[in-house]
Short mmCIF file of C-alpha atoms in Angstrom, two decimals:
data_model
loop_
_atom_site.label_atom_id
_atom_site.label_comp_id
_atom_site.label_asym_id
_atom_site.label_seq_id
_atom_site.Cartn_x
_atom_site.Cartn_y
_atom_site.Cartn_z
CA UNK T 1077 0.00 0.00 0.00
CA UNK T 1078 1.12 3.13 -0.69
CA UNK T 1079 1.50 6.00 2.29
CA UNK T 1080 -1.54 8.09 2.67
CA UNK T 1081 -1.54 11.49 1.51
CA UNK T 1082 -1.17 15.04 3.51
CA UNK T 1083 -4.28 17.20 3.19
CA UNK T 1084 -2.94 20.53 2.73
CA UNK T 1085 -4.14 22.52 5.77
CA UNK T 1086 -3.70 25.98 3.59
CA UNK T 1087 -5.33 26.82 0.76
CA UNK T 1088 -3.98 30.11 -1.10
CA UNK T 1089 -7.08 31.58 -2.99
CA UNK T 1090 -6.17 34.51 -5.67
CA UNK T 1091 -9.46 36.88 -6.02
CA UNK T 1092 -9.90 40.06 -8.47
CA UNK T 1093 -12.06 42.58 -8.31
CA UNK T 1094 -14.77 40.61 -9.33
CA UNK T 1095 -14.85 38.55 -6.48
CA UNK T 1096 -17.16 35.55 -6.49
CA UNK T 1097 -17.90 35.85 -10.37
CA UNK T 1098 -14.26 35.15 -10.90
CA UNK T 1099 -13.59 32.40 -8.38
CA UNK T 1100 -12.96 29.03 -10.02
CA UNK T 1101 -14.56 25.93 -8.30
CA UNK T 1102 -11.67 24.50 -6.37
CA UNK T 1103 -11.50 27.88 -5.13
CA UNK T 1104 -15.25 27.95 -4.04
CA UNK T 1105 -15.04 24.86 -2.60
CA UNK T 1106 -12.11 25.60 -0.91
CA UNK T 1107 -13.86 28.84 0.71
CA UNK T 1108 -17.10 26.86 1.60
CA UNK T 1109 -15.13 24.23 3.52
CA UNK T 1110 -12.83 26.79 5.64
CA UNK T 1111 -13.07 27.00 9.42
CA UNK T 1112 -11.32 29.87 9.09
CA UNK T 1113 -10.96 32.75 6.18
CA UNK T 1114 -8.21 35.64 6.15
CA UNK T 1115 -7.11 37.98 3.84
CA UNK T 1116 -6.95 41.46 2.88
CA UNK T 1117 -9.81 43.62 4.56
CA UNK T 1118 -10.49 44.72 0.51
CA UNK T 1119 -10.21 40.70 -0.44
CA UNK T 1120 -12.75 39.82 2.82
CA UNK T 1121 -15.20 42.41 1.63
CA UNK T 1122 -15.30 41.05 -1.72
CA UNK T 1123 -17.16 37.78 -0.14
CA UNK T 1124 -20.23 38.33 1.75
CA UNK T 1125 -22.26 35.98 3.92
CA UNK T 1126 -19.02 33.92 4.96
CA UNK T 1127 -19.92 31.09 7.27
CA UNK T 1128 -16.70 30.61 8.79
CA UNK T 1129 -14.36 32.12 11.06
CA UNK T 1130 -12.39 35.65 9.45
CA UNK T 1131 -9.53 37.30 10.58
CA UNK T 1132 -8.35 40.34 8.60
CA UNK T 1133 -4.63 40.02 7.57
CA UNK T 1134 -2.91 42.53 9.64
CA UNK T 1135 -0.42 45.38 8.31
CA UNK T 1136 2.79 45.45 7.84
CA UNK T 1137 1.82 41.81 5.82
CA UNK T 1138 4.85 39.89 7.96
CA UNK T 1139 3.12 40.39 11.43
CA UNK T 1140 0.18 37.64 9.93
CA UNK T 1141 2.61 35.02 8.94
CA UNK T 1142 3.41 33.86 12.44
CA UNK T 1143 -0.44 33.94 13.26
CA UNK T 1144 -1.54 32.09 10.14
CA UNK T 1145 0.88 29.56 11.17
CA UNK T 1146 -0.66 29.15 15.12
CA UNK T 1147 -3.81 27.77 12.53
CA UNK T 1148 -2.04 24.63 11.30
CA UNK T 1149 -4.50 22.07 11.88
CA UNK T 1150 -7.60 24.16 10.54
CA UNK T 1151 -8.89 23.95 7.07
CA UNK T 1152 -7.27 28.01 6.37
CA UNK T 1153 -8.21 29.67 3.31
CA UNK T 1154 -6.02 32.91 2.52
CA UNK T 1155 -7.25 35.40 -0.12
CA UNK T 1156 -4.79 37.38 -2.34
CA UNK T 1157 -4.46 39.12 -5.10
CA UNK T 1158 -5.16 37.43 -8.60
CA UNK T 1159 -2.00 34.92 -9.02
CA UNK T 1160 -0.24 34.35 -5.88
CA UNK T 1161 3.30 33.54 -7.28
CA UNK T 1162 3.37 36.70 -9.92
CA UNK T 1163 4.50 39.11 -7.22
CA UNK T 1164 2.22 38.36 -4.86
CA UNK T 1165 1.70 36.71 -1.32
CA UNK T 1166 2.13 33.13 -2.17
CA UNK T 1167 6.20 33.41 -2.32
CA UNK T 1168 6.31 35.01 0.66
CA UNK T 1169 4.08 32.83 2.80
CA UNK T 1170 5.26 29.24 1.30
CA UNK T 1171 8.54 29.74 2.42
CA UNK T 1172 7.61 29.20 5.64
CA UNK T 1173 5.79 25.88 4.65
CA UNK T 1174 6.89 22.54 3.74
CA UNK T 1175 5.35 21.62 0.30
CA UNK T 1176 2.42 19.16 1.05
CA UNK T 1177 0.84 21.90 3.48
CA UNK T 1178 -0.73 23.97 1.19
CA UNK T 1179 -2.27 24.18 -2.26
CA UNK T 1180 -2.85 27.62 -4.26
CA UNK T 1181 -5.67 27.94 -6.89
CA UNK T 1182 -4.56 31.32 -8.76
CA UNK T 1183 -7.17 33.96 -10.38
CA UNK T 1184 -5.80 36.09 -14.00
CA UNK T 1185 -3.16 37.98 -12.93
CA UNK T 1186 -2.94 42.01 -12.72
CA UNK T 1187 -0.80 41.96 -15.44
CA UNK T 1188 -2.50 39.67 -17.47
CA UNK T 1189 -5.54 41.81 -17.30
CA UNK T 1190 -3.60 44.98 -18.03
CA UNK T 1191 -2.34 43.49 -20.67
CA UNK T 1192 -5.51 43.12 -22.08
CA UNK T 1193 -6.69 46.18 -21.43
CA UNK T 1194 -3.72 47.42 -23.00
CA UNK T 1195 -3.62 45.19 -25.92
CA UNK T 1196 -0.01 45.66 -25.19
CA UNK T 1197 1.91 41.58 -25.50
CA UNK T 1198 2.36 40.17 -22.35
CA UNK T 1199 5.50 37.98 -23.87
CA UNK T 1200 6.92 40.92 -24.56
CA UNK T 1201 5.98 43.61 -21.81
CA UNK T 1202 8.48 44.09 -18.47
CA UNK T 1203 6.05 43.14 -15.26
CA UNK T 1204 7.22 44.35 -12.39
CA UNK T 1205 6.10 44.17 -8.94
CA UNK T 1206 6.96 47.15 -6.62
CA UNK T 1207 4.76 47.36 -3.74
CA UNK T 1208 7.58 46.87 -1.50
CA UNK T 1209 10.44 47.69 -3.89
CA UNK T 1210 12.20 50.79 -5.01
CA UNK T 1211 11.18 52.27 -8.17
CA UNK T 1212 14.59 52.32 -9.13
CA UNK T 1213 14.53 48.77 -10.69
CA UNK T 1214 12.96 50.35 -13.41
CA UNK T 1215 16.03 51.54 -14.42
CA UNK T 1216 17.92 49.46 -16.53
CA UNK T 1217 15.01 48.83 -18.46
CA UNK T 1218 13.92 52.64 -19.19
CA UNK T 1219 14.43 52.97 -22.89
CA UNK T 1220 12.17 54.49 -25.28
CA UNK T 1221 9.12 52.58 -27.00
CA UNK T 1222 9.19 49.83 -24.26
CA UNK T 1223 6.40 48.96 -21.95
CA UNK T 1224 6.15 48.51 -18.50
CA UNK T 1225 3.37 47.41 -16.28
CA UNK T 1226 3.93 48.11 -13.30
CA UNK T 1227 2.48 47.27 -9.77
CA UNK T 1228 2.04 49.87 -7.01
CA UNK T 1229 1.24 50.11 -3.26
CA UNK T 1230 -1.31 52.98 -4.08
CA UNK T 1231 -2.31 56.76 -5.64
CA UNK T 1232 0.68 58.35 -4.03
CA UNK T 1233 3.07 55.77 -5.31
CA UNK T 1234 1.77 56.29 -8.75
CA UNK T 1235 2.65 60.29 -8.45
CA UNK T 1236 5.86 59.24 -7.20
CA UNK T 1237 6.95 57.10 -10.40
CA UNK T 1238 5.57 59.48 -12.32
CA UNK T 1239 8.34 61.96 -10.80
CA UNK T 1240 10.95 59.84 -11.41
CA UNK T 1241 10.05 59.12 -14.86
CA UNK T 1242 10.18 62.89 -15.40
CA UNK T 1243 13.46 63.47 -13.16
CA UNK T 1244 15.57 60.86 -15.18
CA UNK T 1245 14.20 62.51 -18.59
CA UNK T 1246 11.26 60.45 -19.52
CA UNK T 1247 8.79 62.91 -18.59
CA UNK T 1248 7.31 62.34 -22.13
CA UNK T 1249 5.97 58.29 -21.08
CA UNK T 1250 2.33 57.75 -21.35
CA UNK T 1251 0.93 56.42 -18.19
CA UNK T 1252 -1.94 53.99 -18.25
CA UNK T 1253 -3.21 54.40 -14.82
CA UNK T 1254 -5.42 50.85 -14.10
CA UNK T 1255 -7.73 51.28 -11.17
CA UNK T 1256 -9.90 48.01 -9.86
CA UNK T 1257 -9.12 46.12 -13.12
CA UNK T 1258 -12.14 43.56 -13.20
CA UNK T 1259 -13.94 44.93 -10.66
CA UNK T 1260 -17.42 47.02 -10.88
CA UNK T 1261 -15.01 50.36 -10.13
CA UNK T 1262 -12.77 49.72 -12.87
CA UNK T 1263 -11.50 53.04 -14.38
CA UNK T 1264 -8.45 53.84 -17.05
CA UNK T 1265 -7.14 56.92 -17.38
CA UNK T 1266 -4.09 58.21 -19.50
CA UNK T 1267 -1.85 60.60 -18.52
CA UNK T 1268 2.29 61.81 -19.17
CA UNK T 1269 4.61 61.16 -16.46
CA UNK T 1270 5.37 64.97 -16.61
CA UNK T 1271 1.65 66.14 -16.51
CA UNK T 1272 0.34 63.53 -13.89
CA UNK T 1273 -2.23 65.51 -11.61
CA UNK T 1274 -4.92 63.07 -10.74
CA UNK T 1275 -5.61 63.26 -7.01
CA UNK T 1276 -8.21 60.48 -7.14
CA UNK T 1277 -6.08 57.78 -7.80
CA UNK T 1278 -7.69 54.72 -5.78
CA UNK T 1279 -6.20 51.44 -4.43
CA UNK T 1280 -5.32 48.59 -6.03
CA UNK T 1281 -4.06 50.46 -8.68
CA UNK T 1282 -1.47 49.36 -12.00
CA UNK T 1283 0.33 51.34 -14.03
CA UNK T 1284 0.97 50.96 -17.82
CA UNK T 1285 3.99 52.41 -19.11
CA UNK T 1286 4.85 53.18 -22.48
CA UNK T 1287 8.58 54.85 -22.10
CA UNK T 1288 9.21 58.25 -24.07
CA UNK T 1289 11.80 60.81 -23.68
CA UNK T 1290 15.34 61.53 -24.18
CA UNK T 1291 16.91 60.11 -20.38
CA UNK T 1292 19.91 58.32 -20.66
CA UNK T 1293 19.55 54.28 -21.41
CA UNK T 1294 21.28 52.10 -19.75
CA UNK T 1295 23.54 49.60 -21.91
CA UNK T 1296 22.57 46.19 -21.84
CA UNK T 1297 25.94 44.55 -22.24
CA UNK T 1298 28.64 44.30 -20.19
CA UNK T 1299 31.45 47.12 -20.00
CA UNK T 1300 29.30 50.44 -19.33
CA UNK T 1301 30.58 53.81 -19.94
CA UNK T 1302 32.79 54.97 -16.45
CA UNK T 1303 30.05 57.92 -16.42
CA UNK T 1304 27.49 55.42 -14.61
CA UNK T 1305 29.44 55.10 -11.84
CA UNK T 1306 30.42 57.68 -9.50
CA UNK T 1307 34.38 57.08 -8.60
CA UNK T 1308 37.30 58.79 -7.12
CA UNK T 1309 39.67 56.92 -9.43
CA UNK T 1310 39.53 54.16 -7.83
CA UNK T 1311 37.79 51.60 -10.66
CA UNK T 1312 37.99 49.29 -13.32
CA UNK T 1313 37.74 50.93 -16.16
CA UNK T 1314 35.05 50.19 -19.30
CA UNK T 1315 36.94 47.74 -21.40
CA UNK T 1316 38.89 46.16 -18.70
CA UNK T 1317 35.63 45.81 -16.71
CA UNK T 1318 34.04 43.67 -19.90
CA UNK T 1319 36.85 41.36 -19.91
CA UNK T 1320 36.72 41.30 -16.80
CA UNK T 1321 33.00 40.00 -16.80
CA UNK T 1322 34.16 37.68 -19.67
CA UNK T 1323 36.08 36.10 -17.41
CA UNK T 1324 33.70 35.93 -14.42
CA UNK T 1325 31.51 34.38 -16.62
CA UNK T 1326 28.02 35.46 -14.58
CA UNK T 1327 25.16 32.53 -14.65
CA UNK T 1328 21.84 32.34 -13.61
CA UNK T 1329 21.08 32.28 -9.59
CA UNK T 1330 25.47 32.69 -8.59
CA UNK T 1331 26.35 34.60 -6.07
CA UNK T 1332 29.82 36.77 -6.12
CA UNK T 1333 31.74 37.95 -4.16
CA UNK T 1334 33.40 41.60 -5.24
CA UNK T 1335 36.38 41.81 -2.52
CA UNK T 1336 38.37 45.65 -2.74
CA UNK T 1337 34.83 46.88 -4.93
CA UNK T 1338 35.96 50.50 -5.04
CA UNK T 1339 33.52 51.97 -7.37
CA UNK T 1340 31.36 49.04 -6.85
CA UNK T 1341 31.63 48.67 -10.70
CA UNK T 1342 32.41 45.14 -11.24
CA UNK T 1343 29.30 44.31 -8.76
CA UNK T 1344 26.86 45.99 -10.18
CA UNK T 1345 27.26 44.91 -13.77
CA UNK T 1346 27.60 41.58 -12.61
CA UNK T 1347 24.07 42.29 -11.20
CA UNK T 1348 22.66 43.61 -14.06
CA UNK T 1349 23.68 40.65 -16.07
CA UNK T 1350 20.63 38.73 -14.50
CA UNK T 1351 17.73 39.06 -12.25
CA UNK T 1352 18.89 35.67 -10.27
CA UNK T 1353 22.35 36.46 -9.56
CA UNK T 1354 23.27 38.27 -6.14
CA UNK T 1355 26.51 40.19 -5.01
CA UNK T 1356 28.33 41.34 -1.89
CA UNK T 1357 30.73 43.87 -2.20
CA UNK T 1358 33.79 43.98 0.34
CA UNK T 1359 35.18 47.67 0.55
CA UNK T 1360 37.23 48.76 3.43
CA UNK T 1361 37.39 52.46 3.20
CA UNK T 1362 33.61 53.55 4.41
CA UNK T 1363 33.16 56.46 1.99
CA UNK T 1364 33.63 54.26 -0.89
CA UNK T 1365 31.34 51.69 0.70
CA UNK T 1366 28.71 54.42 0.72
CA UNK T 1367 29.65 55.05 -3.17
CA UNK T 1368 28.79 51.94 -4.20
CA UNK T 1369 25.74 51.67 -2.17
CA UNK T 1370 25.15 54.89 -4.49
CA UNK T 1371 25.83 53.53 -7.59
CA UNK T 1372 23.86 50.55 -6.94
CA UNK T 1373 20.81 52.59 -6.20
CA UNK T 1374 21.44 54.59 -9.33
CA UNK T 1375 21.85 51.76 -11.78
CA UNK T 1376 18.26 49.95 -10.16
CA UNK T 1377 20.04 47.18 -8.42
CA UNK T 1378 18.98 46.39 -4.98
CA UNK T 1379 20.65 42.91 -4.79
CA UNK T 1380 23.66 44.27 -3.56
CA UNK T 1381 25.10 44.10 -0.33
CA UNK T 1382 27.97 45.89 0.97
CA UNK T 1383 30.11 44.81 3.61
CA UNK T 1384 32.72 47.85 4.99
CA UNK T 1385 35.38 46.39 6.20
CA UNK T 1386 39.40 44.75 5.31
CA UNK T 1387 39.55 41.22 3.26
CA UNK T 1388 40.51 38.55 4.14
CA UNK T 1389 39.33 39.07 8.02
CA UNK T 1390 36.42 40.28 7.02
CA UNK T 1391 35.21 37.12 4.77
CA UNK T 1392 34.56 35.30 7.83
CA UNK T 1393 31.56 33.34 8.71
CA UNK T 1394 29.73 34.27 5.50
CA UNK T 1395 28.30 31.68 3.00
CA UNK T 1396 30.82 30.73 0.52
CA UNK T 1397 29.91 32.26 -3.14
CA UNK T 1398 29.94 30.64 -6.69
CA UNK T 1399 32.68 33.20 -7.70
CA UNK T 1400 34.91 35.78 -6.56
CA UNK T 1401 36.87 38.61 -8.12
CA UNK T 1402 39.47 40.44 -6.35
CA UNK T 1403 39.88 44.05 -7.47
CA UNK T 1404 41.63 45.76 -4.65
CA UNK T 1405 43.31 44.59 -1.40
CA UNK T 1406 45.07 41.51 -3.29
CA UNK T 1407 47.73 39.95 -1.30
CA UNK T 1408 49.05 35.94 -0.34
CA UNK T 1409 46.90 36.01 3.05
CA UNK T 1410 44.02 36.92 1.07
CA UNK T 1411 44.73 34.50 -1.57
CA UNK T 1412 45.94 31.90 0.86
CA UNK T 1413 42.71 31.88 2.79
CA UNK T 1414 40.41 32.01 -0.85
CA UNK T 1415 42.06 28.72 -1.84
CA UNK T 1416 42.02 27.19 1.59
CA UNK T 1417 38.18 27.99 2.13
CA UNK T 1418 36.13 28.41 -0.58
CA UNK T 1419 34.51 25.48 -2.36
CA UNK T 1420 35.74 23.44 -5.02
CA UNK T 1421 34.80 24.52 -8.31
CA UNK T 1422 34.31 28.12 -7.49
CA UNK T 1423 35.92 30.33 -9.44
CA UNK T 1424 38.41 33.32 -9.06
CA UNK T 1425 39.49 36.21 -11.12
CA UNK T 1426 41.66 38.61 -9.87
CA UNK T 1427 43.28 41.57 -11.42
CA UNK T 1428 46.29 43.27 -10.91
CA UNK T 1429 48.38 46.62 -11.87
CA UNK T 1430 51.60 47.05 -9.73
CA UNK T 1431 54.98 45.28 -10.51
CA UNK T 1432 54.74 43.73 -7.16
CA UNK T 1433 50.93 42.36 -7.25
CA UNK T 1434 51.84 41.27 -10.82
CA UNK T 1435 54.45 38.94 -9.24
CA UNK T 1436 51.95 37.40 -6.70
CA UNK T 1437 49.43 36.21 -9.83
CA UNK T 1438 52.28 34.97 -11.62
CA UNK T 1439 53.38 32.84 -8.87
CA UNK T 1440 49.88 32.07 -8.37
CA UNK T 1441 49.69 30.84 -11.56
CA UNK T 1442 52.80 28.32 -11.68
CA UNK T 1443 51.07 26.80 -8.74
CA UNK T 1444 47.15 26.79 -9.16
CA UNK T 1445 47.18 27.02 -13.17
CA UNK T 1446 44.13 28.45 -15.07
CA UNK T 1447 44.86 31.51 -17.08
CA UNK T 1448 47.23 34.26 -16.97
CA UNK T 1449 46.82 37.36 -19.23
CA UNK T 1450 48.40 40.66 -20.03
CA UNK T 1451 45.61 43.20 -20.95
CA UNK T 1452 47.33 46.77 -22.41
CA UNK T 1453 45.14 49.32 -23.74
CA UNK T 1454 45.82 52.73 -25.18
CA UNK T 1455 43.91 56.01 -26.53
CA UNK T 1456 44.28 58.07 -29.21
CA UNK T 1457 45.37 62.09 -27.92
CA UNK T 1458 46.53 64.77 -28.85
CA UNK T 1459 50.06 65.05 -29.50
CA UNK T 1460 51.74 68.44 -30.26
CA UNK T 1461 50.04 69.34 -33.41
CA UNK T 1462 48.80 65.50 -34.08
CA UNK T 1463 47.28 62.35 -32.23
CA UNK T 1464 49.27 59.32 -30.75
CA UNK T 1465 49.09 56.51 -28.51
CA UNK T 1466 48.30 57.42 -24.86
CA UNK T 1467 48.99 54.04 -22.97
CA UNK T 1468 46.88 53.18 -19.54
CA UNK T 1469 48.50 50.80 -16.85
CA UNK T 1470 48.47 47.52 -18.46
CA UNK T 1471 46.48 44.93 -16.31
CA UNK T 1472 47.77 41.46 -15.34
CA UNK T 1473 44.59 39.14 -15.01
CA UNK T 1474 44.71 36.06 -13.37
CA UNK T 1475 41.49 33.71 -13.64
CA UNK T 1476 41.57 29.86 -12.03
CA UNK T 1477 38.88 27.72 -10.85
CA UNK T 1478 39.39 26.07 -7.54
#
């Protein structure tokens, strides 16, 4: 005989505007069969004459996830918005579940009914959640004749991305402001970023972006122009920085780690590279620390986290990352404790531009292997009444995996 199945206890139930209308029947059975329902004071309402117990999710959304799970052992039903792992509740709250405790029945999403309000293609339309999240994600993906839809806490937070729309030089996007979409009090209005005045905007509100303007877009390849990144001096430099992220190789869901980040340069791009990967940046000089914190912010990556302090003492205790490049700071201890600690297979790049840090990669090399290379690049400038070659440091890169 086989072993009898868990009952999930939890059932996650997405609702629009619609409410019952839109419910499918899994999800109405689900709802007549709950001792207890919570949600969303707007979700409850949507659902009169409940039979059961109700408890109204309370605010800020974490404080309910310890309560909801005091109710294991109770047939719990808990309402969100249309599909529960599209930015919504049911990532949040499943984490603290093991798999067989719950089941989710998702409604159309937000942005699958914007899109079709829109006639705008989903397949090819950014979605992005930002409730919780700064608008600055937007960022890399602000470019002119692209479309956003984009999720928002409420009215307020609409005015505000319309500001930053307009502050970055995209005051010219249309807006597509989606109020209740579904509901009974649907309403679409249109609007520029840089003439936004509605005052009536009401919760749960979307906004459809089509991007205008003549802001600054941000490359989408590896080796941005130094102007993205505010610096003292202390950075790798454009095409050195692309080799550089040749070399690291980014995939999907890796962690680095970015020890001596200066500028915070090498980070950040390896950021941008995908939405999976995540970065900590080791910097031991605090005003650069705060830089790259800066530059993060500035380039919409939030992924980044920024440790102040001296490598290798400060490396201690932390989860060992996929790969690591050492831009500043590189010495034998530091490179003695890398190849001592981290995991097998991880992999290291680590650049260098003084005679003496030159020597340490190339013994380095004759002991670990991988891949030693000279990188010299030079300008064309002025000289006296013509142009030459204006040389820059060369760079010794060393690149090994463990």
């Amino acid at each position: 005989m086989g072993e009898a199945r868990t009952v999930p206890w939890l059932t996650i139930v997405g609702i629009n505007e619609d409410g019952p209308a839109g419910l499918s029947p899994a999800s109405r059975t689900a709802i007549d069969r709950a001792d207890l329902l919570t949600g969303a004071t707007r979700h409850l309402a949507l659902l009169p004459d409940l039979r059961c117990d109700v408890a109204p999710w309370p605010i800020p959304f974490d404080d309910g996830i310890a309560r909801l799970l005091e109710q294991r052992g109770r047939h719990v039903v808990l309402l969100v918005s249309g599909d529960p792992f599209w930015f919504g509740a049911g990532t949040t709250i499943t984490r603290h579940l093991a798999r067989d405790e719950w089941v989710a029945h998702p409604a159309v999403s937000t942005f699958g009914l914007a899109a079709a309000r829109l006639s705008w293609p989903i397949d090819d339309t950014a979605c992005l959640g930002l409730h919780a999240a700064p608008l600055t994600r937007l960022r890399p993906i602000l470019a002119p004749g692209r479309q956003v839809i984009v999720l928002v806490r409420d009215g307020a937070a609409v005015g505000q991305l319309a500001r930053y729309l307009d502050e970055l030089g995209f005051g010219g996007s249309v807006l597509w402001i989606l109020e209740a979409l579904g509901g009974p009090s649907e309403r679409i209005r249109r609007s520029t970023a840089a003439t936004l005045d509605f005052a009536d905007i009401a919760h749960p509100v979307a906004v459809g972006v089509t991007v205008a303007g003549d802001g600054a877009v941000v490359p989408s390849v590896a080796g941005r122009p130094d102007h993205w990144f505010d610096h003292d001096g202390q950075i790798t430099k454009r095409a050195v920085r692309a080799l550089t992220l040749s070399a690291l190789a980014p995939r999907p869901g890796e962690t680095l780690w970015d020890i001596g980040a200066g500028s915070g340069s090498i980070g950040i791009e390896w950021l941008l590279s995908h939405a999976s990967t995540s970065a900590v940046a080791f910097e031991a000089d605090p005003v650069r620390a705060n830089r790259v914190r800066a530059n993060a912010t500035t380039l919409g990556v939030d992924r980044l986290r920024v440790i102040n302090g001296r490598a290798p003492e400060i490396l201690e205790g932390l989860p060992s990352p996929d790969v690591v490049f050492v831009g500043g700071g590189l010495s034998n201890a530091l490179l003695d404790r890398l190849c001592a600690t981290l995991d097998a297979g991880t992999r290291l790049v680590a650049n260098a531009v003084t005679l003496e840090s030159e020597i340490l990669l190339t013994q380095w090399h004759a002991t670990k292997g991988g891949t030693l290379q000279r990188i010299e690049l030079s300008d064309a400038a002025p000289l006296g009444t013509r142009r030459g070659w204006r040389a820059h440091y060369p760079v010794v890169q060393w690149s090994v995996a463990l």
